[in-house]
Amino acid sequence: MNLSSSPSASPHPLAAFGWDEAWEDAFSPYGAQGLLPGRVVRVDRGQCDVVTGDGTVRADTAFVTPHDPLRVVCTGDWAAVDPDGGTPRYVRARLPRRTAFVRSTSSKRSEGQILAANVDHAVIAVPLAVELDLARIERFLALAWESGARPVVVLTKADLVPDAVTLAHLVQDVETSAPGVPVLAVSAQDGEGLDVLTAVAAGGTSVLIGQSGAGKSTLANALLGEDVMDVRAARDVDGKGRHTTTTRNLLALPGGGVLIDTPGLRGVGLWDAGSGVGQVFSEIEELAEGCRFHDCAHESEPGCAVTEAIETGALPERRLESYRKLLRENRRIVAKTDARLRAEIRKDWKRKGAIGRAAMEAKRGGDSRRR
Ligand SMILES: Nc1nc2c(ncn2[C@@H]2O[C@H](COP(=O)(O)OP(=O)(O)OP(=O)(O)O)[C@@H](O)[C@H]2O)c(=O)[nH]1
Ligand SMILES: [Mg+2]
Ligand SMILES: [Zn+2]
């Protein structure tokens, strides 16, 4: 089967899912083995749904399930699957990722979890139904920058803020917390902002990230033009209720582009997101270059450009506090992860040592028996 798209032929069946020449190149060794290329549209119970040129197939992931949770197959991955015939089919390989949205499962633990792979836009959905939590937005943004995708903040349910001046202020507050990031107010209910979001989403793969009840699936349905995802009124306000969306689902959009809808996130811990944090607080890092001391802690040092900016009102003090908090948390996670890695390596050496010793003893036992 010839998988390459000849110039005169109709577009590749996977083009709507993001297939391009670079993926085709990366896939070619697997194509030579007779495997099918496909994109993972959902993962559940040790299996996944993969959209291929022959439609969506179910495939087992047993061969591509390493111990490292960051390397398991995830929605958005490109994969090589068995051709028709085998039951079950297996995913034989996962192509190297361009980007990966990763968080730690909570800020207390050092367990990384991948939420979506090969994403171009990380769309952070923040509901205007509740008071804005800027620190939470900054935390999401740090992960989004770190993923390699371009972040976009979408303020959902804009219909709940009918006063245009108030809405503009809310957008501005978020913009102050998100330098270099587009901030859109949208309403799935009255259609506000959906045209802009449709245009953003057309440019590649987008993932919707945010708390449960933020309106992610409602947005997905609005962009799809049909009710594909289940939507439900939030069952509670403290975020402890059941999530409506329970798996990550990849959907091809009619207006072009690919969308991944994800279950609501309760805790979002940073995961080795040092450069992401730097990008969220780029104005502070720029100011810091003007501090007199190279290693200024922006506390009480003379000639500190950061504290000066706070005094003149150019920099909200909240921003500096949030920056410090996220930097601290990130350092903690990185240190813990390193410690865990070191412990695992030690354990592995001990295990290998034990196996080696057992083998030597068995050999000696065998030798003595032979004597
Ligand atoms: N007023 C208003 N309500 C909305 C809008 N978008 C979503 N909602 C409501 O918000 C609630 C939650 O919407 P969902 O789309 O299920 O939220 P979600 O982010 O997908 O939630 P999880 O799947 O649990 O993560 C539903 O009751 C929606 O009707 C909107 O634009 N305006
Ligand atoms: Mg949902
Ligand atoms: Zn300083």
XYZ file of N, CA, C and O in Angstrom, residues 157 211-214 231-246 266:
88
model
N -18.168 31.407 29.043
C -19.453 31.838 29.622
C -19.541 33.368 29.710
O -20.045 33.921 30.685
N -10.547 23.504 34.626
C -11.279 22.833 35.692
C -12.571 22.229 35.175
O -13.095 22.650 34.142
N -13.089 21.304 35.939
C -14.367 20.700 35.599
C -15.450 21.781 35.620
O -15.463 22.627 36.506
N -16.314 21.748 34.625
C -17.406 22.715 34.581
C -17.022 24.030 33.926
O -17.831 24.953 33.834
N -15.775 24.125 33.438
C -15.326 25.370 32.796
C -16.028 25.599 31.458
O -16.015 26.711 30.928
N -22.269 17.102 27.979
C -22.152 18.354 28.719
C -23.118 18.278 29.879
O -24.224 17.794 29.718
N -22.711 18.721 31.037
C -23.630 18.678 32.165
C -23.400 19.867 33.074
O -22.263 20.337 33.209
N -24.471 20.313 33.685
C -24.335 21.393 34.657
C -23.403 20.914 35.756
O -23.486 19.765 36.185
N -22.493 21.767 36.189
C -21.567 21.392 37.246
C -22.379 20.961 38.457
O -23.337 21.613 38.842
N -22.002 19.839 39.027
C -22.819 19.294 40.114
C -22.544 19.978 41.447
O -23.296 19.845 42.383
N -21.454 20.656 41.540
C -21.154 21.341 42.793
C -20.207 22.489 42.500
O -19.730 22.651 41.378
N -19.957 23.270 43.507
C -19.084 24.417 43.261
C -17.681 24.219 43.805
O -16.774 24.947 43.444
N -17.499 23.225 44.680
C -16.165 23.074 45.267
C -15.260 22.156 44.442
O -14.135 21.863 44.838
N -15.764 21.722 43.287
C -14.900 20.959 42.383
C -14.710 19.512 42.786
O -13.915 18.792 42.205
N -15.471 19.038 43.755
C -15.269 17.655 44.195
C -16.255 16.689 43.532
O -16.209 15.495 43.765
N -17.156 17.239 42.744
C -18.168 16.386 42.116
C -17.597 15.563 40.983
O -16.414 15.627 40.666
N -18.455 14.808 40.365
C -18.052 13.947 39.268
C -17.722 14.793 38.037
O -18.394 15.779 37.750
N -16.715 14.406 37.321
C -16.399 15.108 36.085
C -17.277 14.563 34.973
O -17.528 13.365 34.912
N -17.717 15.429 34.107
C -18.572 14.980 33.015
C -17.725 14.247 31.975
O -18.048 13.144 31.552
N -16.643 14.835 31.562
C -15.749 14.195 30.594
C -14.745 13.349 31.370
O -14.148 13.832 32.333
N -14.575 12.084 30.966
C -13.686 11.210 31.738
C -12.505 10.684 30.923
O -11.587 10.104 31.472
N -8.437 19.002 38.692
C -8.626 19.560 40.029
C -7.310 20.213 40.447
O -7.198 21.402 40.544
